[in-house]
C-alpha atoms as a printed R data frame, in Angstrom:
    type eleno elety resid chain resno       x      y      z
1   ATOM     1    CA   UNK     A     1   0.132 -0.070 -0.138
2   ATOM     2    CA   UNK     A     2   1.419  3.292 -0.868
3   ATOM     3    CA   UNK     A     3   2.405  5.948  1.684
4   ATOM     4    CA   UNK     A     4  -0.163  8.332  0.328
5   ATOM     5    CA   UNK     A     5  -2.810  5.698  0.581
6   ATOM     6    CA   UNK     A     6  -2.048  5.076  4.241
7   ATOM     7    CA   UNK     A     7  -2.128  8.358  5.160
8   ATOM     8    CA   UNK     A     8  -5.632  8.730  3.577
9   ATOM     9    CA   UNK     A     9  -6.531  5.701  5.674
10  ATOM    10    CA   UNK     A    10  -5.085  7.113  8.475
11  ATOM    11    CA   UNK     A    11  -7.164 10.198  8.420
12  ATOM    12    CA   UNK     A    12 -10.319  8.777  7.776
13  ATOM    13    CA   UNK     A    13  -9.721  6.505 10.549
14  ATOM    14    CA   UNK     A    14  -9.410  9.307 12.839
15  ATOM    15    CA   UNK     A    15 -11.780 11.463 11.753
16  ATOM    16    CA   UNK     A    16 -14.064  8.334 12.078
17  ATOM    17    CA   UNK     A    17 -13.021  8.049 15.603
18  ATOM    18    CA   UNK     A    18 -13.330 11.803 16.807
19  ATOM    19    CA   UNK     A    19 -16.830 11.528 15.536
20  ATOM    20    CA   UNK     A    20 -17.796  8.505 17.570
21  ATOM    21    CA   UNK     A    21 -16.327 10.209 20.374
22  ATOM    22    CA   UNK     A    22 -17.966 13.400 20.039
23  ATOM    23    CA   UNK     A    23 -21.269 11.543 19.433
24  ATOM    24    CA   UNK     A    24 -20.530  9.352 22.811
25  ATOM    25    CA   UNK     A    25 -19.965 12.740 24.468
26  ATOM    26    CA   UNK     A    26 -23.112 14.593 23.458
27  ATOM    27    CA   UNK     A    27 -25.197 15.669 26.100
28  ATOM    28    CA   UNK     A    28 -28.513 14.090 26.171
29  ATOM    29    CA   UNK     A    29 -32.049 15.110 27.579
30  ATOM    30    CA   UNK     A    30 -33.547 12.020 29.874
31  ATOM    31    CA   UNK     A    31 -36.994 11.970 30.143
32  ATOM    32    CA   UNK     A    32 -37.545 10.740 33.937
33  ATOM    33    CA   UNK     A    33 -40.764 10.084 35.795
34  ATOM    34    CA   UNK     A    34 -40.689  9.667 39.421
35  ATOM    35    CA   UNK     A    35 -42.757  9.245 42.602
36  ATOM    36    CA   UNK     A    36 -43.891 12.526 44.159
37  ATOM    37    CA   UNK     A    37 -42.565 11.969 47.365
38  ATOM    38    CA   UNK     A    38 -38.974 11.997 45.695
39  ATOM    39    CA   UNK     A    39 -39.347 15.498 44.332
40  ATOM    40    CA   UNK     A    40 -36.855 17.141 46.915
41  ATOM    41    CA   UNK     A    41 -34.054 14.438 46.851
42  ATOM    42    CA   UNK     A    42 -34.573 13.872 42.947
43  ATOM    43    CA   UNK     A    43 -34.349 17.818 42.027
44  ATOM    44    CA   UNK     A    44 -31.318 17.820 44.379
45  ATOM    45    CA   UNK     A    45 -29.593 14.440 42.791
46  ATOM    46    CA   UNK     A    46 -30.593 16.026 39.027
47  ATOM    47    CA   UNK     A    47 -29.064 18.993 39.819
48  ATOM    48    CA   UNK     A    48 -25.844 16.850 40.807
49  ATOM    49    CA   UNK     A    49 -25.912 14.472 37.915
50  ATOM    50    CA   UNK     A    50 -26.200 17.146 35.533
51  ATOM    51    CA   UNK     A    51 -23.013 19.158 36.602
52  ATOM    52    CA   UNK     A    52 -21.223 15.545 36.318
53  ATOM    53    CA   UNK     A    53 -22.086 14.498 33.232
54  ATOM    54    CA   UNK     A    54 -23.821 17.358 31.282
55  ATOM    55    CA   UNK     A    55 -26.879 15.545 30.462
56  ATOM    56    CA   UNK     A    56 -30.261 16.984 31.526
57  ATOM    57    CA   UNK     A    57 -32.995 15.496 33.216
58  ATOM    58    CA   UNK     A    58 -36.578 16.400 32.264
59  ATOM    59    CA   UNK     A    59 -38.518 15.065 35.379
60  ATOM    60    CA   UNK     A    60 -42.403 14.683 35.755
61  ATOM    61    CA   UNK     A    61 -43.686 13.691 39.603
62  ATOM    62    CA   UNK     A    62 -46.681 12.068 39.908
63  ATOM    63    CA   UNK     A    63 -48.366  9.702 42.228
64  ATOM    64    CA   UNK     A    64 -48.373  5.669 41.973
65  ATOM    65    CA   UNK     A    65 -51.755  5.491 40.296
66  ATOM    66    CA   UNK     A    66 -51.040  8.376 37.994
67  ATOM    67    CA   UNK     A    67 -47.396  7.183 37.124
68  ATOM    68    CA   UNK     A    68 -48.866  3.446 36.208
69  ATOM    69    CA   UNK     A    69 -51.632  5.052 34.026
70  ATOM    70    CA   UNK     A    70 -48.842  7.210 32.434
71  ATOM    71    CA   UNK     A    71 -46.743  4.334 31.544
72  ATOM    72    CA   UNK     A    72 -49.079  2.536 30.394
73  ATOM    73    CA   UNK     A    73 -50.657  5.015 28.008
74  ATOM    74    CA   UNK     A    74 -47.500  4.840 26.054
75  ATOM    75    CA   UNK     A    75 -45.901  8.039 27.095
76  ATOM    76    CA   UNK     A    76 -42.272  8.323 25.866
77  ATOM    77    CA   UNK     A    77 -39.494  8.081 28.928
78  ATOM    78    CA   UNK     A    78 -36.028  6.752 29.227
79  ATOM    79    CA   UNK     A    79 -36.077  6.230 33.020
80  ATOM    80    CA   UNK     A    80 -38.063  5.837 36.149
81  ATOM    81    CA   UNK     A    81 -37.465  6.481 39.817
82  ATOM    82    CA   UNK     A    82 -40.686  5.157 41.609
83  ATOM    83    CA   UNK     A    83 -42.545  3.230 44.424
84  ATOM    84    CA   UNK     A    84 -42.043 -0.642 43.984
85  ATOM    85    CA   UNK     A    85 -45.732 -0.668 43.620
86  ATOM    86    CA   UNK     A    86 -45.789  0.562 39.902
87  ATOM    87    CA   UNK     A    87 -43.728 -2.826 39.184
88  ATOM    88    CA   UNK     A    88 -46.731 -4.606 40.686
89  ATOM    89    CA   UNK     A    89 -48.839 -4.088 37.753
90  ATOM    90    CA   UNK     A    90 -47.705 -6.248 34.691
91  ATOM    91    CA   UNK     A    91 -48.795 -4.235 32.045
92  ATOM    92    CA   UNK     A    92 -46.214 -0.794 33.318
93  ATOM    93    CA   UNK     A    93 -43.546 -3.609 34.333
94  ATOM    94    CA   UNK     A    94 -43.645 -4.498 30.610
95  ATOM    95    CA   UNK     A    95 -42.316 -1.336 29.662
96  ATOM    96    CA   UNK     A    96 -39.230 -1.347 31.427
97  ATOM    97    CA   UNK     A    97 -36.151 -3.050 30.220
98  ATOM    98    CA   UNK     A    98 -35.892 -7.012 31.755
99  ATOM    99    CA   UNK     A    99 -33.201 -6.730 34.425
100 ATOM   100    CA   UNK     A   100 -32.829 -3.006 34.684
101 ATOM   101    CA   UNK     A   101 -34.353 -2.507 37.908
102 ATOM   102    CA   UNK     A   102 -32.494 -1.236 40.763
103 ATOM   103    CA   UNK     A   103 -33.472 -0.158 44.264
104 ATOM   104    CA   UNK     A   104 -32.616  3.064 45.060
105 ATOM   105    CA   UNK     A   105 -33.978  4.000 48.369
106 ATOM   106    CA   UNK     A   106 -36.522  3.531 51.094
107 ATOM   107    CA   UNK     A   107 -38.355  5.079 53.876
108 ATOM   108    CA   UNK     A   108 -40.355  4.522 56.650
109 ATOM   109    CA   UNK     A   109 -43.811  6.433 57.813
110 ATOM   110    CA   UNK     A   110 -44.459  8.890 60.656
111 ATOM   111    CA   UNK     A   111 -46.304 11.962 61.774
112 ATOM   112    CA   UNK     A   112 -46.108 15.383 62.248
113 ATOM   113    CA   UNK     A   113 -47.663 18.347 63.948
114 ATOM   114    CA   UNK     A   114 -47.457 22.235 63.769
115 ATOM   115    CA   UNK     A   115 -43.964 23.615 65.402
116 ATOM   116    CA   UNK     A   116 -45.045 24.332 69.136
117 ATOM   117    CA   UNK     A   117 -48.140 21.983 68.978
118 ATOM   118    CA   UNK     A   118 -48.365 19.288 71.854
119 ATOM   119    CA   UNK     A   119 -47.036 15.918 70.699
120 ATOM   120    CA   UNK     A   120 -49.497 13.063 70.993
121 ATOM   121    CA   UNK     A   121 -48.622  9.560 72.333
122 ATOM   122    CA   UNK     A   122 -47.967  7.209 69.018
123 ATOM   123    CA   UNK     A   123 -45.263  4.801 70.489
124 ATOM   124    CA   UNK     A   124 -47.949  1.830 70.378
125 ATOM   125    CA   UNK     A   125 -50.968  0.923 68.297
126 ATOM   126    CA   UNK     A   126 -53.265  1.916 70.703
127 ATOM   127    CA   UNK     A   127 -51.854  5.102 71.709
128 ATOM   128    CA   UNK     A   128 -51.541  5.872 67.955
129 ATOM   129    CA   UNK     A   129 -55.266  4.972 67.516
130 ATOM   130    CA   UNK     A   130 -55.922  7.280 70.248
131 ATOM   131    CA   UNK     A   131 -54.039 10.233 68.670
132 ATOM   132    CA   UNK     A   132 -55.953  9.792 65.458
133 ATOM   133    CA   UNK     A   133 -59.108  9.682 66.767
134 ATOM   134    CA   UNK     A   134 -58.391 12.938 68.994
135 ATOM   135    CA   UNK     A   135 -57.168 14.745 65.892
136 ATOM   136    CA   UNK     A   136 -60.105 16.743 64.237
137 ATOM   137    CA   UNK     A   137 -58.333 16.551 60.871
138 ATOM   138    CA   UNK     A   138 -55.186 14.773 59.041
139 ATOM   139    CA   UNK     A   139 -53.273 15.986 56.085
140 ATOM   140    CA   UNK     A   140 -52.192 12.936 53.791
141 ATOM   141    CA   UNK     A   141 -52.661 11.857 50.118
142 ATOM   142    CA   UNK     A   142 -54.971  8.417 49.783
143 ATOM   143    CA   UNK     A   143 -54.408  8.296 45.941
144 ATOM   144    CA   UNK     A   144 -50.852  7.032 46.292
145 ATOM   145    CA   UNK     A   145 -48.482  3.849 47.343
146 ATOM   146    CA   UNK     A   146 -47.874  5.624 50.400
147 ATOM   147    CA   UNK     A   147 -51.429  6.740 51.010
148 ATOM   148    CA   UNK     A   148 -52.714  3.262 50.389
149 ATOM   149    CA   UNK     A   149 -50.434  2.063 53.123
150 ATOM   150    CA   UNK     A   150 -51.672  4.828 55.412
151 ATOM   151    CA   UNK     A   151 -55.562  4.035 54.827
152 ATOM   152    CA   UNK     A   152 -54.304  0.280 55.370
153 ATOM   153    CA   UNK     A   153 -52.981  1.441 59.024
154 ATOM   154    CA   UNK     A   154 -56.546  3.075 59.745
155 ATOM   155    CA   UNK     A   155 -58.130 -0.138 58.614
156 ATOM   156    CA   UNK     A   156 -55.936 -2.638 60.663
157 ATOM   157    CA   UNK     A   157 -56.507  0.110 63.455
158 ATOM   158    CA   UNK     A   158 -60.249 -0.313 63.289
159 ATOM   159    CA   UNK     A   159 -60.691  3.359 62.600
160 ATOM   160    CA   UNK     A   160 -61.089  3.890 58.413
161 ATOM   161    CA   UNK     A   161 -64.609  5.011 58.705
162 ATOM   162    CA   UNK     A   162 -63.654  7.596 60.917
163 ATOM   163    CA   UNK     A   163 -60.826  8.764 59.320
164 ATOM   164    CA   UNK     A   164 -62.630  9.593 55.908
165 ATOM   165    CA   UNK     A   165 -64.378 12.221 58.127
166 ATOM   166    CA   UNK     A   166 -60.995 13.545 59.421
167 ATOM   167    CA   UNK     A   167 -58.797 13.312 56.123
168 ATOM   168    CA   UNK     A   168 -57.554 16.580 54.221
169 ATOM   169    CA   UNK     A   169 -56.783 15.329 50.966
170 ATOM   170    CA   UNK     A   170 -53.678 16.913 49.656
171 ATOM   171    CA   UNK     A   171 -53.004 16.933 45.838
172 ATOM   172    CA   UNK     A   172 -49.451 16.300 46.162
173 ATOM   173    CA   UNK     A   173 -46.887 14.945 48.970
174 ATOM   174    CA   UNK     A   174 -45.062 18.076 49.448
175 ATOM   175    CA   UNK     A   175 -48.259 20.221 50.541
176 ATOM   176    CA   UNK     A   176 -48.816 17.780 53.609
177 ATOM   177    CA   UNK     A   177 -46.041 19.626 55.675
178 ATOM   178    CA   UNK     A   178 -47.542 23.040 54.500
179 ATOM   179    CA   UNK     A   179 -51.135 21.941 55.211
180 ATOM   180    CA   UNK     A   180 -49.991 21.285 59.075
181 ATOM   181    CA   UNK     A   181 -47.679 24.229 59.118
182 ATOM   182    CA   UNK     A   182 -50.738 26.877 58.386
183 ATOM   183    CA   UNK     A   183 -53.055 25.187 60.773
184 ATOM   184    CA   UNK     A   184 -55.551 23.565 58.022
185 ATOM   185    CA   UNK     A   185 -55.026 19.798 59.427
186 ATOM   186    CA   UNK     A   186 -53.623 19.147 63.008
187 ATOM   187    CA   UNK     A   187 -51.642 15.894 62.343
188 ATOM   188    CA   UNK     A   188 -49.844 15.238 58.896
189 ATOM   189    CA   UNK     A   189 -49.452 11.207 58.153
190 ATOM   190    CA   UNK     A   190 -47.078 10.051 55.398
191 ATOM   191    CA   UNK     A   191 -43.639  9.163 54.342
192 ATOM   192    CA   UNK     A   192 -41.221 11.006 56.738
193 ATOM   193    CA   UNK     A   193 -39.018 12.357 54.187
194 ATOM   194    CA   UNK     A   194 -41.561 14.201 53.094
195 ATOM   195    CA   UNK     A   195 -42.538 15.554 56.312
196 ATOM   196    CA   UNK     A   196 -39.640 17.430 57.209
197 ATOM   197    CA   UNK     A   197 -40.280 20.873 56.436
198 ATOM   198    CA   UNK     A   198 -40.378 24.452 57.887
199 ATOM   199    CA   UNK     A   199 -43.392 25.245 60.273
200 ATOM   200    CA   UNK     A   200 -43.860 21.540 61.498
201 ATOM   201    CA   UNK     A   201 -42.267 18.978 64.000
202 ATOM   202    CA   UNK     A   202 -41.898 15.283 63.915
203 ATOM   203    CA   UNK     A   203 -44.025 13.391 66.507
204 ATOM   204    CA   UNK     A   204 -42.141 10.117 65.537
205 ATOM   205    CA   UNK     A   205 -42.342  7.264 63.267
206 ATOM   206    CA   UNK     A   206 -45.674  4.675 63.230
207 ATOM   207    CA   UNK     A   207 -45.151  2.311 65.971
208 ATOM   208    CA   UNK     A   208 -43.108 -0.620 65.324
209 ATOM   209    CA   UNK     A   209 -46.149 -3.220 64.501
210 ATOM   210    CA   UNK     A   210 -47.295 -0.887 62.027
211 ATOM   211    CA   UNK     A   211 -44.136  0.563 60.231
212 ATOM   212    CA   UNK     A   212 -43.436 -0.749 56.996
213 ATOM   213    CA   UNK     A   213 -40.792  0.816 54.535
214 ATOM   214    CA   UNK     A   214 -41.724  2.293 50.800
215 ATOM   215    CA   UNK     A   215 -39.172  1.297 48.353
216 ATOM   216    CA   UNK     A   216 -38.400  3.229 45.382
217 ATOM   217    CA   UNK     A   217 -36.962  1.447 42.347
218 ATOM   218    CA   UNK     A   218 -35.707  2.965 39.416
219 ATOM   219    CA   UNK     A   219 -35.348  0.908 35.552
220 ATOM   220    CA   UNK     A   220 -34.781  1.938 32.160
221 ATOM   221    CA   UNK     A   221 -37.688  1.807 29.613
222 ATOM   222    CA   UNK     A   222 -37.861 -0.996 27.022
223 ATOM   223    CA   UNK     A   223 -37.840  1.371 24.040
224 ATOM   224    CA   UNK     A   224 -35.886  4.298 25.510
225 ATOM   225    CA   UNK     A   225 -34.130  6.689 23.479
226 ATOM   226    CA   UNK     A   226 -31.256  7.689 25.402
227 ATOM   227    CA   UNK     A   227 -30.293  4.006 27.009
228 ATOM   228    CA   UNK     A   228 -26.609  5.171 28.231
229 ATOM   229    CA   UNK     A   229 -27.525  8.354 29.668
230 ATOM   230    CA   UNK     A   230 -30.607  6.425 31.595
231 ATOM   231    CA   UNK     A   231 -27.920  3.627 32.725
232 ATOM   232    CA   UNK     A   232 -25.557  6.463 33.662
233 ATOM   233    CA   UNK     A   233 -28.395  7.843 35.870
234 ATOM   234    CA   UNK     A   234 -28.588  5.037 37.555
235 ATOM   235    CA   UNK     A   235 -25.230  4.326 38.362
236 ATOM   236    CA   UNK     A   236 -24.898  7.507 39.444
237 ATOM   237    CA   UNK     A   237 -27.734  7.144 41.822
238 ATOM   238    CA   UNK     A   238 -25.780  4.478 43.544
239 ATOM   239    CA   UNK     A   239 -22.805  6.517 44.178
240 ATOM   240    CA   UNK     A   240 -21.528  7.981 47.307
241 ATOM   241    CA   UNK     A   241 -22.423 11.591 46.112
242 ATOM   242    CA   UNK     A   242 -25.903 10.435 45.353
243 ATOM   243    CA   UNK     A   243 -26.544  8.038 48.320
244 ATOM   244    CA   UNK     A   244 -25.395 11.106 50.529
245 ATOM   245    CA   UNK     A   245 -28.037 13.426 48.935
246 ATOM   246    CA   UNK     A   246 -30.618 10.524 49.461
247 ATOM   247    CA   UNK     A   247 -29.501 10.428 53.193
248 ATOM   248    CA   UNK     A   248 -29.789 14.110 53.815
249 ATOM   249    CA   UNK     A   249 -33.420 14.252 52.174
250 ATOM   250    CA   UNK     A   250 -34.447 11.968 55.006
251 ATOM   251    CA   UNK     A   251 -34.543  8.166 53.250
252 ATOM   252    CA   UNK     A   252 -31.942  5.603 53.402
253 ATOM   253    CA   UNK     A   253 -29.933  4.368 50.147
254 ATOM   254    CA   UNK     A   254 -31.004  0.729 48.597
């Protein structure tokens, strides 16, 4: 092969390498669906991830029933970080790439009161039941995975009907604490990470016999347009930097 031909081949190979490298390094815009209870933590994680990778996240936060409906409707997305309950829906689970699911965070349930208000005893199931019955109003979000569990607890305590009249339904998890802070509800009952907010104080977690952790799981969409970037986000959510953010938001990693 002549020197001139070798030079031409070398130039072509070099150009191809540069184009491939540039393409692989191009920033992607990821469409993310996330549980509403992870709003604060995901926004913090998004800022950190975007700074580290150059990728951009477009996040849609919603309740579990709405997430299932959104996923099943065929709405395009690249990755989810949602309550594990979403994966219990067969049609929704079918839209995730096999083997891509990874548990990201978990959190238990608790109770809040307005800052400075007396804190009721909730140390045992009976004490918790009495505290709920004594409260004229309780803020939470029934139409969600966490809200469904709270409702089950009411049923276990035998006070489901009484709680219906006392419930101040909130449109989003992030509105529970403000409702209590403003005096619109005496108690706030939900996942503890969303109950940490100005103007309220944590009474404590549910008593042990009634406690349960809600797990948030991530997965790549089976038809994701940005597969590599989606996998990069999930990998990032397991890093020390990300787990520190998750802990600071009142959740446990994994």
